[in-house]
PDB file of C-alpha atoms in Angstrom:
ATOM      1  CA  MET A  70     -61.084  87.436  28.024  1.00 74.00           C
ATOM      2  CA  ALA A  71     -59.350  84.188  29.367  1.00 91.00           C
ATOM      3  CA  TYR A  72     -59.115  82.894  32.966  1.00 98.00           C
ATOM      4  CA  ARG A  73     -55.739  81.424  33.963  1.00 98.00           C
ATOM      5  CA  ILE A  74     -54.308  79.319  36.543  1.00 98.00           C
ATOM      6  CA  CYS A  75     -50.644  78.435  37.368  1.00 97.00           C
ATOM      7  CA  LYS A  76     -49.058  75.624  39.389  1.00 97.00           C
ATOM      8  CA  MET A  77     -45.464  75.553  40.399  1.00 97.00           C
ATOM      9  CA  ILE A  78     -43.560  72.353  41.111  1.00 96.00           C
ATOM     10  CA  GLU A  79     -39.954  72.226  42.173  1.00 96.00           C
ATOM     11  CA  VAL A  80     -37.568  69.792  40.875  1.00 96.00           C
ATOM     12  CA  GLU A  81     -33.941  69.121  41.738  1.00 97.00           C
ATOM     13  CA  ASN A  82     -32.477  68.276  38.413  1.00 96.00           C
ATOM     14  CA  GLY A  83     -29.048  68.085  36.670  1.00 96.00           C
ATOM     15  CA  HIS A  84     -27.990  68.378  33.180  1.00 97.00           C
ATOM     16  CA  LEU A  85     -24.894  68.708  31.012  1.00 95.00           C
ATOM     17  CA  LEU A  86     -24.629  70.782  27.785  1.00 97.00           C
ATOM     18  CA  SER A  87     -22.231  69.113  25.373  1.00 96.00           C
ATOM     19  CA  LYS A  88     -22.512  71.769  22.999  1.00 96.00           C
ATOM     20  CA  HIS A  89     -21.639  74.536  25.695  1.00 96.00           C
ATOM     21  CA  PRO A  90     -18.212  76.123  25.310  1.00 95.00           C
ATOM     22  CA  ASP A  91     -17.672  76.624  29.022  1.00 96.00           C
ATOM     23  CA  LYS A  92     -18.481  75.243  32.460  1.00 95.00           C
ATOM     24  CA  CYS A  93     -22.193  74.157  31.673  1.00 93.00           C
ATOM     25  CA  ARG A  94     -20.536  71.110  29.384  1.00 95.00           C
ATOM     26  CA  PHE A  95     -19.798  69.425  32.860  1.00 96.00           C
ATOM     27  CA  PRO A  96     -22.556  67.690  34.959  1.00 96.00           C
ATOM     28  CA  HIS A  97     -24.202  70.290  37.206  1.00 96.00           C
ATOM     29  CA  GLY A  98     -27.432  70.756  39.027  1.00 96.00           C
ATOM     30  CA  HIS A  99     -30.296  73.362  39.372  1.00 96.00           C
ATOM     31  CA  THR A 100     -33.247  73.597  41.873  1.00 96.00           C
ATOM     32  CA  ARG A 101     -35.849  74.002  38.934  1.00 97.00           C
ATOM     33  CA  LYS A 102     -39.185  75.613  39.395  1.00 97.00           C
ATOM     34  CA  VAL A 103     -41.617  74.495  36.581  1.00 97.00           C
ATOM     35  CA  GLU A 104     -44.672  76.667  36.157  1.00 97.00           C
ATOM     36  CA  LEU A 105     -47.571  75.268  34.216  1.00 98.00           C
ATOM     37  CA  VAL A 106     -50.137  77.877  33.136  1.00 98.00           C
ATOM     38  CA  PHE A 107     -53.540  76.720  32.008  1.00 98.00           C
ATOM     39  CA  GLU A 108     -56.398  78.866  30.776  1.00 97.00           C
ATOM     40  CA  ALA A 109     -60.016  78.774  29.552  1.00 98.00           C
ATOM     41  CA  ASP A 110     -62.428  81.297  28.200  1.00 97.00           C
ATOM     42  CA  SER A 111     -64.906  80.582  30.926  1.00 97.00           C
ATOM     43  CA  LEU A 112     -65.327  78.904  34.403  1.00 97.00           C
ATOM     44  CA  ASP A 113     -66.636  75.454  35.057  1.00 95.00           C
ATOM     45  CA  SER A 114     -69.736  74.821  37.158  1.00 94.00           C
ATOM     46  CA  ARG A 115     -67.471  75.202  40.346  1.00 95.00           C
ATOM     47  CA  GLU A 116     -66.135  78.456  39.029  1.00 97.00           C
ATOM     48  CA  MET A 117     -62.871  77.043  38.266  1.00 96.00           C
ATOM     49  CA  VAL A 118     -60.734  76.558  35.321  1.00 97.00           C
ATOM     50  CA  PHE A 119     -60.295  73.125  36.730  1.00 95.00           C
ATOM     51  CA  ASP A 120     -59.132  71.833  40.062  1.00 94.00           C
ATOM     52  CA  PHE A 121     -55.508  72.319  40.986  1.00 95.00           C
ATOM     53  CA  LYS A 122     -55.556  68.675  42.240  1.00 92.00           C
ATOM     54  CA  LEU A 123     -55.531  67.350  38.478  1.00 93.00           C
ATOM     55  CA  ILE A 124     -52.358  69.146  37.682  1.00 93.00           C
ATOM     56  CA  LYS A 125     -50.422  66.980  39.832  1.00 91.00           C
ATOM     57  CA  ARG A 126     -52.118  63.979  38.399  1.00 91.00           C
ATOM     58  CA  MET A 127     -51.308  65.018  34.898  1.00 92.00           C
ATOM     59  CA  ILE A 128     -47.658  65.849  35.282  1.00 95.00           C
ATOM     60  CA  GLY A 129     -46.352  64.654  38.460  1.00 93.00           C
ATOM     61  CA  ASP A 130     -45.089  61.336  37.634  1.00 94.00           C
ATOM     62  CA  PHE A 131     -43.419  62.764  34.450  1.00 96.00           C
ATOM     63  CA  LEU A 132     -41.642  65.420  36.547  1.00 96.00           C
ATOM     64  CA  ASP A 133     -40.798  62.898  39.222  1.00 96.00           C
ATOM     65  CA  ALA A 134     -38.580  61.064  36.703  1.00 96.00           C
ATOM     66  CA  TYR A 135     -36.567  64.294  36.365  1.00 96.00           C
ATOM     67  CA  ASP A 136     -35.965  64.848  40.202  1.00 96.00           C
ATOM     68  CA  HIS A 137     -32.594  63.973  40.893  1.00 97.00           C
ATOM     69  CA  ALA A 138     -31.896  62.825  37.393  1.00 98.00           C
ATOM     70  CA  LEU A 139     -29.115  63.857  34.882  1.00 98.00           C
ATOM     71  CA  CYS A 140     -30.282  65.144  31.411  1.00 98.00           C
ATOM     72  CA  MET A 141     -28.072  64.428  28.637  1.00 98.00           C
ATOM     73  CA  ASN A 142     -27.949  64.742  24.787  1.00 98.00           C
ATOM     74  CA  THR A 143     -28.040  61.361  23.380  1.00 98.00           C
ATOM     75  CA  ASP A 144     -25.306  62.362  20.711  1.00 98.00           C
ATOM     76  CA  ASP A 145     -22.833  63.052  23.861  1.00 97.00           C
ATOM     77  CA  ASP A 146     -19.898  60.767  23.838  1.00 96.00           C
ATOM     78  CA  LYS A 147     -20.513  59.973  27.345  1.00 96.00           C
ATOM     79  CA  PHE A 148     -24.124  59.215  27.303  1.00 97.00           C
ATOM     80  CA  ASP A 149     -23.868  55.369  27.147  1.00 98.00           C
ATOM     81  CA  PHE A 150     -21.325  55.336  30.114  1.00 97.00           C
ATOM     82  CA  PHE A 151     -23.781  57.392  32.087  1.00 97.00           C
ATOM     83  CA  LYS A 152     -26.621  55.449  30.993  1.00 98.00           C
ATOM     84  CA  GLU A 153     -25.218  52.167  32.141  1.00 98.00           C
ATOM     85  CA  ALA A 154     -24.021  53.527  35.314  1.00 97.00           C
ATOM     86  CA  TYR A 155     -26.995  55.133  36.481  1.00 97.00           C
ATOM     87  CA  GLY A 156     -30.109  53.628  34.305  1.00 97.00           C
ATOM     88  CA  ASP A 157     -33.259  55.517  34.510  1.00 95.00           C
ATOM     89  CA  ARG A 158     -31.578  58.363  36.371  1.00 97.00           C
ATOM     90  CA  ILE A 159     -30.103  59.300  33.025  1.00 98.00           C
ATOM     91  CA  ILE A 160     -32.777  61.008  30.758  1.00 98.00           C
ATOM     92  CA  GLY A 161     -31.844  61.219  27.105  1.00 98.00           C
ATOM     93  CA  PHE A 162     -32.620  63.854  24.882  1.00 98.00           C
ATOM     94  CA  GLU A 163     -32.494  62.822  21.271  1.00 98.00           C
ATOM     95  CA  GLY A 164     -29.827  64.620  19.470  1.00 97.00           C
ATOM     96  CA  GLU A 165     -30.201  68.072  21.342  1.00 98.00           C
ATOM     97  CA  ASP A 166     -28.800  69.450  24.486  1.00 98.00           C
ATOM     98  CA  PRO A 167     -31.276  69.470  27.480  1.00 98.00           C
ATOM     99  CA  THR A 168     -31.334  73.313  27.846  1.00 98.00           C
ATOM    100  CA  THR A 169     -33.986  74.906  30.013  1.00 97.00           C
ATOM    101  CA  GLU A 170     -35.422  75.983  26.742  1.00 98.00           C
ATOM    102  CA  VAL A 171     -35.718  72.391  25.536  1.00 98.00           C
ATOM    103  CA  MET A 172     -36.930  71.291  28.750  1.00 98.00           C
ATOM    104  CA  ALA A 173     -39.777  73.892  28.809  1.00 98.00           C
ATOM    105  CA  ARG A 174     -40.713  72.525  25.367  1.00 98.00           C
ATOM    106  CA  THR A 175     -40.750  68.932  26.347  1.00 98.00           C
ATOM    107  CA  ILE A 176     -42.845  69.580  29.316  1.00 98.00           C
ATOM    108  CA  PHE A 177     -45.218  71.741  27.387  1.00 98.00           C
ATOM    109  CA  GLU A 178     -45.547  68.822  24.845  1.00 98.00           C
ATOM    110  CA  HIS A 179     -46.187  66.193  27.451  1.00 97.00           C
ATOM    111  CA  THR A 180     -48.516  68.320  29.426  1.00 97.00           C
ATOM    112  CA  THR A 181     -50.688  68.793  26.137  1.00 98.00           C
ATOM    113  CA  ALA A 182     -50.956  65.399  25.566  1.00 97.00           C
ATOM    114  CA  SER A 183     -51.890  64.462  29.182  1.00 96.00           C
ATOM    115  CA  LEU A 184     -54.273  67.325  29.315  1.00 97.00           C
ATOM    116  CA  LYS A 185     -56.022  65.798  26.293  1.00 97.00           C
ATOM    117  CA  ARG A 186     -56.397  62.400  27.892  1.00 96.00           C
ATOM    118  CA  PHE A 187     -58.034  63.992  31.010  1.00 95.00           C
ATOM    119  CA  VAL A 188     -60.570  65.859  28.351  1.00 96.00           C
ATOM    120  CA  ASP A 189     -61.166  62.599  26.650  1.00 96.00           C
ATOM    121  CA  GLN A 190     -61.581  60.370  29.711  1.00 94.00           C
ATOM    122  CA  PRO A 191     -62.530  62.838  32.435  1.00 88.00           C
ATOM    123  CA  ASP A 192     -62.214  61.945  36.065  1.00 86.00           C
ATOM    124  CA  PRO A 193     -65.946  61.885  37.457  1.00 88.00           C
ATOM    125  CA  GLU A 194     -65.135  63.974  40.379  1.00 88.00           C
ATOM    126  CA  TYR A 195     -62.839  66.592  38.567  1.00 88.00           C
ATOM    127  CA  PRO A 196     -63.791  66.818  34.944  1.00 91.00           C
ATOM    128  CA  VAL A 197     -61.813  68.899  32.502  1.00 95.00           C
ATOM    129  CA  ARG A 198     -63.559  70.734  29.783  1.00 96.00           C
ATOM    130  CA  ALA A 199     -62.360  70.742  26.279  1.00 96.00           C
ATOM    131  CA  GLU A 200     -61.738  74.560  26.179  1.00 97.00           C
ATOM    132  CA  VAL A 201     -59.072  74.177  28.752  1.00 97.00           C
ATOM    133  CA  ARG A 202     -55.676  74.574  27.317  1.00 97.00           C
ATOM    134  CA  ILE A 203     -52.081  74.698  28.292  1.00 97.00           C
ATOM    135  CA  ALA A 204     -51.053  78.368  28.000  1.00 97.00           C
ATOM    136  CA  LYS A 205     -47.168  78.062  28.764  1.00 98.00           C
ATOM    137  CA  VAL A 206     -44.739  76.211  30.597  1.00 98.00           C
ATOM    138  CA  ARG A 207     -41.968  78.319  32.284  1.00 98.00           C
ATOM    139  CA  VAL A 208     -38.805  76.560  33.746  1.00 98.00           C
ATOM    140  CA  TRP A 209     -36.658  78.401  36.178  1.00 98.00           C
ATOM    141  CA  GLU A 210     -33.004  77.388  36.000  1.00 96.00           C
ATOM    142  CA  THR A 211     -31.922  79.780  38.767  1.00 95.00           C
ATOM    143  CA  THR A 212     -33.668  82.404  40.872  1.00 94.00           C
ATOM    144  CA  SER A 213     -32.993  84.989  38.358  1.00 97.00           C
ATOM    145  CA  SER A 214     -33.215  82.812  35.033  1.00 97.00           C
ATOM    146  CA  TRP A 215     -36.039  81.152  33.248  1.00 98.00           C
ATOM    147  CA  ALA A 216     -37.168  79.840  29.925  1.00 98.00           C
ATOM    148  CA  GLU A 217     -40.564  79.336  28.782  1.00 98.00           C
ATOM    149  CA  TYR A 218     -42.623  77.698  25.780  1.00 98.00           C
ATOM    150  CA  PHE A 219     -45.901  78.169  24.272  1.00 98.00           C
ATOM    151  CA  GLU A 220     -47.709  77.837  21.027  1.00 95.00           C
TER     152      GLU A 220
END
């Protein structure tokens, strides 16, 4: 039986889906809620999976890069134009549309790598045990639509 914790972080984010046949092929934005679910088979010496504070440290800067940024497929004909005009506020997705599903996978992969760094190089005040794992990432696109990724 596993214990789970979840942290939700909101991000104002835009994207355009160049492969989409309708309105989503144009730049538009969403108030995204990102849910990060971690689990462990046991609790640490403080009766926690690990401290919620660390989640922001693990993923905060990465998600901040998405805030008020536009995500685009690098194969989109307009990618270079947008990148030149807006610099780091344009986030390229190599050869794929930045759908909510793709964003969930990307955040999951980043969080997995970041969690490993915190296990390998523990914070003395807030250590993370090797048994802690990211269970899933759920990204809300609207109040009624979400996509999630897990392994």
